[in-house]
Amino acid sequence: MNAVVSVREYARLTTAPVVSSLDCAQVTTSAFDYLCKLSESFSRSGARLVQVEGRQSLSLDSYVGVIQTPCGTTLEIVPKHHEVGDSLPRCRALLRKMIQATLDLPTREVGIAALEHFDAPLSEWVMRRYLAELDQLVKRGLRFDYHRVAEELPFLRGQLNIMAQLRQAPGREHRFHVRHDVFLPDRPENRLLKLALDRVRLSTKDADNWRLAQELSFMLAEVPASRQVQADLRAWGTDRLMAHYRSAKPWCELILNRWMPLAVLGEQHGLSLLFPMEKLFEKYVAAWLRGRVKTETQIRTPAASESLCRHADNDMFRLEPDVLISSGAQRWVLDMKWKRIDSADAQNKYKLSQNDFYQMFAYGHKYMQGAGTMALIYPKSALFAEALKPFHFSPTLQLQVWPFDLDSDNLVGWQASDLPLRRPAAVENGVAVHF
């Protein structure tokens, strides 16, 4: 029996009967066993999906997305952003907004209706967005290529293959071996789109998605599905004639489980999509910063030009801050952490990590020569609504700790710093002006 179980990250799952909520839910024994098996495969690659707590319960880690199990259970995991007042539609909208911004789609693709009005698991939303992009692409026209074909015909077409014709068996002189070009939609991009469409058509449980997938499948009947996904992705064209393919590509990659480094995957059952929340938060804030830096400012996300030390003329222990902003000779290093801190708990150091401070100390000396301002960015919450007082590593090097408001897309506290970002737009005579 197909069932959808919706919970938040760090939720508890059990096979025993419980009152379902976003933080605790019951799953079937087969789904429980599959999650344990999937977690083992994650552990071999250095990650952790769940923490098993006996034979009947387990706790999820900080992954969000959708897992479809072989028994038909769909496990939907949404972000745990608010301690109180969270609702499933609100969490879904937040996750969709973060994924869409991280995919770096054009501004016109970001719509409130698409994020909030379609109240279904993430996988159905991803499939709907892909089908909408593919529908627009097909209406604008698929790209075709000429392909050389060698065949035997009862008439001349193209170029006669003289050597093959001379070897023709007696009694078949009326047949011609010819070579000619055929204009076909058999291109790497189209093959990938067809493979993703086939996966959507077989996975979706939404009637509208299935109907549109069937219609598009008829339109792409002449296109073969890709058999070498990685090779076709490398061959994806980027010239101006392929510009109308650009919006469909990230959704296609997401469905084909090739969107790295965010997608972390186990076995394929239906359409399973998992994202480490710390990476998603990091990419989301980096995209927000990239859209607000001043024009004369350079931003790298991430930076990877410095190492902690050198050994035998080789760099050792690469240092990679999430964001490096440069303006002239001045630099700013910013790092994002998907953790909850408490601005009132000074006795326990606001629940800040000492290892994070060691890391920032190294960044400050290697990227900023020990002078300037750095920042650690955490999600805004009821316990952390305002920036903390700065931390001083030395008289010339300080560290700010700022909250990022995911509801209003605002970095709290940066206005009091010299960070080269554009100020919020003010309206003058009906025109938005940025400061």
CSV table of C-alpha atoms in Angstrom, one decimal:
chain,number,residue,atom,x,y,z
A,1,MET,CA,0.0,0.0,0.0
A,2,ASN,CA,1.4,3.4,-1.0
A,3,ALA,CA,1.7,5.9,1.8
A,4,VAL,CA,3.3,9.3,2.3
A,5,VAL,CA,5.0,10.0,5.6
A,6,SER,CA,6.0,13.6,6.1
A,7,VAL,CA,8.4,14.6,8.9
A,8,ARG,CA,11.1,17.2,9.6
A,9,GLU,CA,14.9,16.6,9.8
A,10,TYR,CA,16.0,14.9,13.1
A,11,ALA,CA,12.5,13.4,13.4
A,12,ARG,CA,12.0,10.0,15.0
A,13,LEU,CA,10.6,7.1,13.0
A,14,THR,CA,9.3,4.0,14.5
A,15,THR,CA,7.4,0.8,13.6
A,16,ALA,CA,5.3,1.1,16.8
A,17,PRO,CA,2.0,2.9,16.8
A,18,VAL,CA,2.4,6.6,17.6
A,19,VAL,CA,0.5,9.9,17.2
A,20,SER,CA,1.9,11.2,13.9
A,21,SER,CA,3.6,14.7,13.8
A,22,LEU,CA,6.4,16.4,12.0
A,23,ASP,CA,8.8,15.2,14.7
A,24,CYS,CA,7.6,11.6,15.1
A,25,ALA,CA,5.9,9.1,12.7
A,26,GLN,CA,5.2,5.5,12.2
A,27,VAL,CA,6.6,3.6,9.1
A,28,THR,CA,6.2,0.0,7.9
A,29,THR,CA,8.7,-2.6,8.9
A,30,SER,CA,9.9,-2.9,5.3
A,31,ALA,CA,10.4,0.8,5.0
A,32,PHE,CA,12.3,0.8,8.4
A,33,ASP,CA,14.6,-2.0,7.2
A,34,TYR,CA,15.2,-0.2,3.9
A,35,LEU,CA,16.2,3.0,5.7
A,36,CYS,CA,18.7,1.1,7.8
A,37,LYS,CA,20.2,-0.5,4.7
A,38,LEU,CA,20.4,2.8,2.9
A,39,SER,CA,22.1,4.4,6.0
A,40,GLU,CA,24.8,1.7,5.8
A,41,SER,CA,25.6,2.7,2.2
A,42,PHE,CA,25.7,6.3,3.3
A,43,SER,CA,28.1,5.4,6.2
A,44,ARG,CA,30.5,3.8,3.8
A,45,SER,CA,30.9,7.1,2.0
A,46,GLY,CA,31.4,9.0,5.3
A,47,ALA,CA,27.9,10.4,5.7
A,48,ARG,CA,25.1,9.5,8.1
A,49,LEU,CA,21.4,9.3,7.1
A,50,VAL,CA,19.9,7.9,10.3
A,51,GLN,CA,20.8,6.9,13.8
A,52,VAL,CA,19.3,3.6,14.8
A,53,GLU,CA,17.8,3.5,18.3
A,54,GLY,CA,17.1,-0.2,18.8
A,55,ARG,CA,14.9,-2.5,16.7
A,56,GLN,CA,11.9,-0.3,16.4
A,57,SER,CA,13.0,3.3,16.1
A,58,LEU,CA,15.6,5.5,14.4
A,59,SER,CA,16.4,9.2,14.3
A,60,LEU,CA,16.9,11.1,11.0
A,61,ASP,CA,19.9,13.3,10.4
A,62,SER,CA,20.1,16.6,8.7
A,63,TYR,CA,19.0,15.4,5.2
A,64,VAL,CA,15.9,16.8,3.5
A,65,GLY,CA,14.1,15.6,0.4
A,66,VAL,CA,12.2,12.5,-0.6
A,67,ILE,CA,13.0,8.8,-0.3
A,68,GLN,CA,10.8,6.3,-2.1
A,69,THR,CA,11.1,2.8,-0.6
A,70,PRO,CA,10.6,-0.5,-2.5
A,71,CYS,CA,7.4,-1.2,-0.6
A,72,GLY,CA,5.8,2.0,-1.9
A,73,THR,CA,6.3,4.3,1.1
A,74,THR,CA,7.2,7.8,0.3
A,75,LEU,CA,9.2,9.5,3.1
A,76,GLU,CA,9.2,13.2,2.8
A,77,ILE,CA,11.7,15.1,5.0
A,78,VAL,CA,11.4,18.9,5.2
A,79,PRO,CA,13.7,21.5,7.0
A,80,LYS,CA,13.3,22.0,10.7
A,81,HIS,CA,13.4,25.8,10.7
A,82,HIS,CA,11.1,26.9,13.5
A,83,GLU,CA,10.7,25.2,16.8
A,84,VAL,CA,7.1,26.2,17.1
A,85,GLY,CA,4.5,27.3,14.5
A,86,ASP,CA,6.0,25.1,11.7
A,87,SER,CA,3.5,23.6,9.3
A,88,LEU,CA,4.1,21.1,6.4
A,89,PRO,CA,3.1,23.6,3.7
A,90,ARG,CA,5.4,26.2,5.1
A,91,CYS,CA,8.3,23.8,5.4
A,92,ARG,CA,7.7,22.6,1.8
A,93,ALA,CA,7.6,26.1,0.5
A,94,LEU,CA,10.9,26.9,2.2
A,95,LEU,CA,12.6,23.8,0.8
A,96,ARG,CA,11.3,24.5,-2.7
A,97,LYS,CA,12.5,28.1,-2.5
A,98,MET,CA,16.0,27.1,-1.4
A,99,ILE,CA,16.3,24.5,-4.1
A,100,GLN,CA,15.1,26.8,-6.8
A,101,ALA,CA,17.4,29.6,-5.8
A,102,THR,CA,20.3,27.2,-5.6
A,103,LEU,CA,19.6,25.9,-9.1
A,104,ASP,CA,20.4,29.5,-10.2
A,105,LEU,CA,17.3,29.8,-12.5
A,106,PRO,CA,16.4,33.1,-14.1
A,107,THR,CA,14.4,35.5,-12.0
A,108,ARG,CA,11.2,34.9,-14.0
A,109,GLU,CA,11.1,31.3,-12.8
A,110,VAL,CA,10.7,32.2,-9.2
A,111,GLY,CA,7.0,32.5,-8.4
A,112,ILE,CA,5.1,32.5,-5.1
A,113,ALA,CA,2.3,30.4,-6.7
A,114,ALA,CA,4.7,27.7,-7.8
A,115,LEU,CA,6.2,27.5,-4.3
A,116,GLU,CA,3.1,27.6,-2.1
A,117,HIS,CA,0.0,26.6,-4.1
A,118,PHE,CA,1.3,23.2,-5.2
A,119,ASP,CA,1.0,21.3,-1.9
A,120,ALA,CA,2.6,18.0,-2.6
A,121,PRO,CA,5.9,16.2,-1.8
A,122,LEU,CA,9.1,17.6,-3.2
A,123,SER,CA,9.4,14.9,-5.9
A,124,GLU,CA,6.1,15.8,-7.5
A,125,TRP,CA,7.0,19.5,-7.5
A,126,VAL,CA,10.3,18.8,-9.2
A,127,MET,CA,8.6,16.7,-11.8
A,128,ARG,CA,6.0,19.4,-12.4
A,129,ARG,CA,8.7,22.0,-12.9
A,130,TYR,CA,10.6,19.8,-15.2
A,131,LEU,CA,7.5,19.0,-17.3
A,132,ALA,CA,6.7,22.7,-17.5
A,133,GLU,CA,10.2,23.6,-18.7
A,134,LEU,CA,10.2,20.7,-21.2
A,135,ASP,CA,6.7,21.7,-22.5
A,136,GLN,CA,8.0,25.2,-23.2
A,137,LEU,CA,11.1,23.8,-24.9
A,138,VAL,CA,9.1,21.5,-27.2
A,139,LYS,CA,6.8,24.4,-28.2
A,140,ARG,CA,9.9,26.5,-29.1
A,141,GLY,CA,11.3,23.5,-31.1
A,142,LEU,CA,13.8,20.8,-30.5
A,143,ARG,CA,17.3,21.1,-32.0
A,144,PHE,CA,18.0,18.6,-34.8
A,145,ASP,CA,21.3,17.3,-36.2
A,146,TYR,CA,22.4,15.7,-39.4
A,147,HIS,CA,23.4,12.0,-39.0
A,148,ARG,CA,25.2,10.0,-41.7
A,149,VAL,CA,23.3,6.8,-42.6
A,150,ALA,CA,24.5,3.9,-44.6
A,151,GLU,CA,21.8,1.6,-46.0
A,152,GLU,CA,20.6,-0.5,-48.9
A,153,LEU,CA,17.7,1.0,-50.9
A,154,PRO,CA,15.8,0.2,-54.2
A,155,PHE,CA,16.7,3.7,-55.4
A,156,LEU,CA,19.7,6.1,-55.4
A,157,ARG,CA,19.8,8.6,-52.5
A,158,GLY,CA,22.8,10.6,-51.5
A,159,GLN,CA,26.2,9.1,-52.3
A,160,LEU,CA,26.6,5.6,-53.8
A,161,ASN,CA,28.9,3.3,-51.8
A,162,ILE,CA,31.0,2.0,-54.7
A,163,MET,CA,32.9,-0.7,-52.7
A,164,ALA,CA,29.8,-2.1,-51.1
A,165,GLN,CA,28.0,-2.1,-54.5
A,166,LEU,CA,30.8,-4.0,-56.2
A,167,ARG,CA,30.5,-6.7,-53.5
A,168,GLN,CA,26.7,-7.0,-54.1
A,169,ALA,CA,25.5,-10.6,-54.4
A,170,PRO,CA,24.3,-11.8,-57.8
A,171,GLY,CA,20.7,-11.1,-58.4
A,172,ARG,CA,20.6,-8.0,-56.2
A,173,GLU,CA,22.0,-5.6,-58.7
A,174,HIS,CA,18.8,-3.6,-58.5
A,175,ARG,CA,19.6,-2.7,-54.8
A,176,PHE,CA,21.8,0.2,-54.1
A,177,HIS,CA,24.2,0.7,-51.2
A,178,VAL,CA,24.0,4.4,-50.4
A,179,ARG,CA,25.2,6.9,-47.8
A,180,HIS,CA,23.2,10.0,-47.0
A,181,ASP,CA,22.5,12.4,-44.2
A,182,VAL,CA,19.3,12.4,-42.2
A,183,PHE,CA,18.0,15.3,-40.1
A,184,LEU,CA,17.1,13.8,-36.7
A,185,PRO,CA,16.5,15.0,-33.1
A,186,ASP,CA,19.1,12.5,-31.9
A,187,ARG,CA,21.2,14.9,-29.9
A,188,PRO,CA,22.8,14.4,-26.4
A,189,GLU,CA,20.5,17.1,-24.9
A,190,ASN,CA,17.3,15.5,-26.4
A,191,ARG,CA,18.4,12.0,-25.3
A,192,LEU,CA,18.8,13.2,-21.7
A,193,LEU,CA,15.5,15.0,-21.7
A,194,LYS,CA,13.8,11.8,-23.0
A,195,LEU,CA,15.4,9.7,-20.3
A,196,ALA,CA,14.3,12.1,-17.6
A,197,LEU,CA,10.8,12.2,-19.1
A,198,ASP,CA,10.6,8.4,-19.0
A,199,ARG,CA,11.5,8.4,-15.4
A,200,VAL,CA,8.9,11.1,-14.6
A,201,ARG,CA,6.2,9.2,-16.5
A,202,LEU,CA,6.9,6.0,-14.5
A,203,SER,CA,7.3,7.7,-11.1
A,204,THR,CA,4.7,10.4,-10.8
A,205,LYS,CA,1.5,9.8,-8.9
A,206,ASP,CA,0.0,13.1,-9.7
A,207,ALA,CA,-2.7,13.0,-12.4
A,208,ASP,CA,-1.8,16.3,-14.1
A,209,ASN,CA,1.9,15.4,-14.1
A,210,TRP,CA,1.1,12.0,-15.7
A,211,ARG,CA,-1.1,13.5,-18.3
A,212,LEU,CA,1.4,16.1,-19.4
A,213,ALA,CA,4.2,13.5,-19.4
A,214,GLN,CA,2.2,11.2,-21.7
A,215,GLU,CA,1.6,14.1,-24.1
A,216,LEU,CA,5.3,15.0,-24.2
A,217,SER,CA,6.3,11.4,-24.6
A,218,PHE,CA,4.3,11.2,-27.9
A,219,MET,CA,6.0,14.4,-29.1
A,220,LEU,CA,9.5,13.0,-28.3
A,221,ALA,CA,8.7,9.5,-29.7
A,222,GLU,CA,11.5,9.8,-32.3
A,223,VAL,CA,14.1,10.6,-29.7
A,224,PRO,CA,16.0,7.7,-28.1
A,225,ALA,CA,16.6,7.7,-24.4
A,226,SER,CA,20.2,8.3,-23.2
A,227,ARG,CA,22.3,5.3,-22.5
A,228,GLN,CA,25.4,7.2,-21.4
A,229,VAL,CA,24.3,9.9,-19.1
A,230,GLN,CA,27.7,11.3,-18.1
A,231,ALA,CA,29.0,11.4,-21.7
A,232,ASP,CA,25.8,13.1,-22.9
A,233,LEU,CA,25.9,15.6,-20.1
A,234,ARG,CA,29.5,16.5,-21.0
A,235,ALA,CA,28.3,17.0,-24.6
A,236,TRP,CA,25.4,19.3,-23.7
A,237,GLY,CA,25.7,22.3,-26.1
A,238,THR,CA,26.1,25.8,-24.7
A,239,ASP,CA,26.0,27.9,-27.8
A,240,ARG,CA,23.3,30.6,-28.5
A,241,LEU,CA,21.2,28.2,-30.5
A,242,MET,CA,20.8,26.1,-27.4
A,243,ALA,CA,19.8,29.0,-25.1
A,244,HIS,CA,16.2,27.8,-24.8
A,245,TYR,CA,17.5,24.5,-23.4
A,246,ARG,CA,19.2,26.2,-20.4
A,247,SER,CA,16.2,26.4,-18.1
A,248,ALA,CA,15.4,22.7,-18.5
A,249,LYS,CA,18.9,21.5,-17.8
A,250,PRO,CA,19.1,21.8,-14.0
A,251,TRP,CA,15.7,20.1,-13.6
A,252,CYS,CA,16.8,17.3,-15.9
A,253,GLU,CA,20.0,16.8,-14.0
A,254,LEU,CA,18.1,16.8,-10.7
A,255,ILE,CA,15.8,14.0,-12.0
A,256,LEU,CA,18.7,12.0,-13.4
A,257,ASN,CA,20.4,12.3,-10.0
A,258,ARG,CA,23.4,14.1,-11.4
A,259,TRP,CA,23.1,17.4,-9.6
A,260,MET,CA,26.2,17.5,-7.5
A,261,PRO,CA,27.4,18.1,-4.8
A,262,LEU,CA,23.9,18.6,-3.3
A,263,ALA,CA,22.2,15.4,-4.3
A,264,VAL,CA,23.2,12.4,-2.2
A,265,LEU,CA,21.6,9.3,-3.5
A,266,GLY,CA,21.0,5.7,-2.6
A,267,GLU,CA,19.3,3.1,-4.8
A,268,GLN,CA,16.8,4.4,-7.3
A,269,HIS,CA,13.2,3.6,-6.4
A,270,GLY,CA,10.8,6.0,-8.1
A,271,LEU,CA,12.3,9.5,-7.8
A,272,SER,CA,14.4,9.8,-4.6
A,273,LEU,CA,16.0,13.1,-3.9
A,274,LEU,CA,18.1,13.8,-0.8
A,275,PHE,CA,20.0,17.0,0.1
A,276,PRO,CA,22.3,17.7,3.1
A,277,MET,CA,20.7,20.7,4.7
A,278,GLU,CA,24.0,22.3,5.6
A,279,LYS,CA,25.0,22.3,2.0
A,280,LEU,CA,21.7,23.6,0.9
A,281,PHE,CA,21.8,26.5,3.4
A,282,GLU,CA,25.4,27.2,2.3
A,283,LYS,CA,24.5,27.4,-1.4
A,284,TYR,CA,21.3,29.4,-0.7
A,285,VAL,CA,23.1,32.1,1.3
A,286,ALA,CA,25.9,32.2,-1.2
A,287,ALA,CA,23.4,32.7,-4.0
A,288,TRP,CA,21.8,35.5,-2.0
A,289,LEU,CA,25.1,37.2,-1.5
A,290,ARG,CA,26.1,36.8,-5.2
A,291,GLY,CA,23.0,38.7,-6.1
A,292,ARG,CA,23.7,41.6,-3.8
A,293,VAL,CA,27.4,42.4,-4.0
A,294,LYS,CA,28.3,45.7,-5.6
A,295,THR,CA,29.3,45.7,-9.3
A,296,GLU,CA,33.0,46.4,-8.6
A,297,THR,CA,33.2,43.5,-6.1
A,298,GLN,CA,34.4,40.0,-6.8
A,299,ILE,CA,32.9,37.0,-5.0
A,300,ARG,CA,34.1,33.4,-5.0
A,301,THR,CA,31.8,30.6,-3.7
A,302,PRO,CA,33.7,28.7,-2.5
A,303,ALA,CA,37.3,29.9,-2.4
A,304,ALA,CA,40.1,27.3,-2.6
A,305,SER,CA,43.3,29.2,-3.3
A,306,GLU,CA,45.0,28.8,0.1
A,307,SER,CA,46.2,25.9,2.2
A,308,LEU,CA,47.0,25.5,5.9
A,309,CYS,CA,50.7,24.7,5.4
A,310,ARG,CA,53.3,23.5,2.9
A,311,HIS,CA,55.2,20.2,3.2
A,312,ALA,CA,58.0,19.1,0.8
A,313,ASP,CA,57.2,22.0,-1.6
A,314,ASN,CA,53.5,20.9,-1.7
A,315,ASP,CA,50.4,22.5,-0.2
A,316,MET,CA,48.7,20.5,2.5
A,317,PHE,CA,45.2,20.8,4.0
A,318,ARG,CA,43.3,23.0,1.6
A,319,LEU,CA,41.3,25.8,3.2
A,320,GLU,CA,37.9,26.4,1.5
A,321,PRO,CA,35.7,29.1,3.0
A,322,ASP,CA,32.2,29.2,1.7
A,323,VAL,CA,32.4,32.7,0.4
A,324,LEU,CA,35.3,35.1,-0.3
A,325,ILE,CA,34.4,38.7,-1.2
A,326,SER,CA,37.1,41.0,-2.6
A,327,SER,CA,37.0,44.7,-3.3
A,328,GLY,CA,40.3,46.2,-4.2
A,329,ALA,CA,42.9,45.1,-1.6
A,330,GLN,CA,40.2,44.4,1.0
A,331,ARG,CA,38.8,40.9,1.7
A,332,TRP,CA,35.9,39.4,3.7
A,333,VAL,CA,35.5,35.7,4.5
A,334,LEU,CA,32.1,34.3,5.3
A,335,ASP,CA,31.1,30.8,6.3
A,336,MET,CA,27.6,29.3,6.7
A,337,LYS,CA,26.6,26.8,9.3
A,338,TRP,CA,23.2,25.0,9.5
A,339,LYS,CA,23.2,24.9,13.4
A,340,ARG,CA,21.0,26.4,16.1
A,341,ILE,CA,22.7,28.8,18.5
A,342,ASP,CA,21.3,30.6,21.5
A,343,SER,CA,22.2,34.3,21.8
A,344,ALA,CA,21.1,34.3,25.5
A,345,ASP,CA,23.3,31.3,26.5
A,346,ALA,CA,26.6,33.1,27.1
A,347,GLN,CA,27.6,30.6,29.8
A,348,ASN,CA,27.7,27.8,27.2
A,349,LYS,CA,29.4,30.1,24.6
A,350,TYR,CA,26.1,30.6,22.8
A,351,LYS,CA,26.4,26.9,21.6
A,352,LEU,CA,29.1,27.9,19.2
A,353,SER,CA,31.6,25.4,18.1
A,354,GLN,CA,35.2,25.8,19.0
A,355,ASN,CA,36.3,24.0,15.9
A,356,ASP,CA,34.4,26.5,13.8
A,357,PHE,CA,36.4,29.3,15.4
A,358,TYR,CA,39.7,27.5,14.8
A,359,GLN,CA,38.6,27.2,11.2
A,360,MET,CA,37.8,30.9,10.9
A,361,PHE,CA,41.1,31.8,12.6
A,362,ALA,CA,43.0,29.9,9.9
A,363,TYR,CA,40.9,31.5,7.1
A,364,GLY,CA,41.6,35.0,8.6
A,365,HIS,CA,45.4,34.5,8.5
A,366,LYS,CA,45.6,32.7,5.2
A,367,TYR,CA,43.1,34.7,3.2
A,368,MET,CA,43.1,38.1,4.9
A,369,GLN,CA,46.7,38.2,6.3
A,370,GLY,CA,45.3,38.6,9.8
A,371,ALA,CA,43.4,41.9,9.3
A,372,GLY,CA,39.8,42.5,8.5
A,373,THR,CA,36.3,41.2,9.2
A,374,MET,CA,35.0,37.7,8.9
A,375,ALA,CA,31.5,36.3,9.6
A,376,LEU,CA,29.8,33.1,10.6
A,377,ILE,CA,26.2,33.0,9.4
A,378,TYR,CA,23.6,30.8,11.1
A,379,PRO,CA,19.8,30.5,10.4
A,380,LYS,CA,17.7,33.0,12.3
A,381,SER,CA,15.5,31.5,15.0
A,382,ALA,CA,13.6,32.6,18.1
A,383,LEU,CA,16.8,32.0,20.1
A,384,PHE,CA,19.0,33.8,17.6
A,385,ALA,CA,17.3,36.9,16.1
A,386,GLU,CA,20.1,39.5,16.4
A,387,ALA,CA,23.8,39.6,15.6
A,388,LEU,CA,26.1,38.8,18.5
A,389,LYS,CA,28.8,41.2,19.6
A,390,PRO,CA,32.0,40.8,17.5
A,391,PHE,CA,34.7,38.3,18.6
A,392,HIS,CA,38.3,39.6,18.4
A,393,PHE,CA,41.1,37.2,17.4
A,394,SER,CA,43.5,40.2,17.5
A,395,PRO,CA,43.3,44.0,17.4
A,396,THR,CA,43.1,43.8,13.6
A,397,LEU,CA,41.0,40.6,13.0
A,398,GLN,CA,37.5,40.2,14.2
A,399,LEU,CA,34.7,37.7,13.6
A,400,GLN,CA,31.0,38.6,13.3
A,401,VAL,CA,28.2,36.1,14.0
A,402,TRP,CA,25.0,37.0,12.0
A,403,PRO,CA,21.6,35.4,11.6
A,404,PHE,CA,20.1,34.8,8.2
A,405,ASP,CA,16.3,35.2,8.0
A,406,LEU,CA,15.1,32.5,5.6
A,407,ASP,CA,11.5,33.8,5.8
A,408,SER,CA,12.3,37.3,4.5
A,409,ASP,CA,15.7,36.6,2.8
A,410,ASN,CA,17.7,39.0,4.9
A,411,LEU,CA,21.1,38.9,6.5
A,412,VAL,CA,20.7,40.6,9.9
A,413,GLY,CA,23.6,42.7,11.1
A,414,TRP,CA,25.7,43.2,8.0
A,415,GLN,CA,24.5,46.8,7.6
A,416,ALA,CA,26.7,47.9,10.6
A,417,SER,CA,29.8,46.4,8.8
A,418,ASP,CA,31.8,47.5,5.8
A,419,LEU,CA,30.7,44.5,3.8
A,420,PRO,CA,30.2,45.7,0.2
A,421,LEU,CA,26.6,44.7,-0.4
A,422,ARG,CA,23.8,46.8,-1.9
A,423,ARG,CA,21.4,48.3,0.6
A,424,PRO,CA,17.7,47.4,0.3
A,425,ALA,CA,15.9,49.2,-2.5
A,426,ALA,CA,14.0,52.4,-1.8
A,427,VAL,CA,11.3,53.6,-4.1
A,428,GLU,CA,11.7,57.1,-5.6
A,429,ASN,CA,9.2,58.3,-8.1
A,430,GLY,CA,8.0,54.8,-8.7
A,431,VAL,CA,11.5,53.5,-9.5
A,432,ALA,CA,13.5,51.1,-7.2
A,433,VAL,CA,16.9,52.6,-6.3
A,434,HIS,CA,19.6,50.5,-4.6
A,435,PHE,CA,22.1,52.2,-2.3
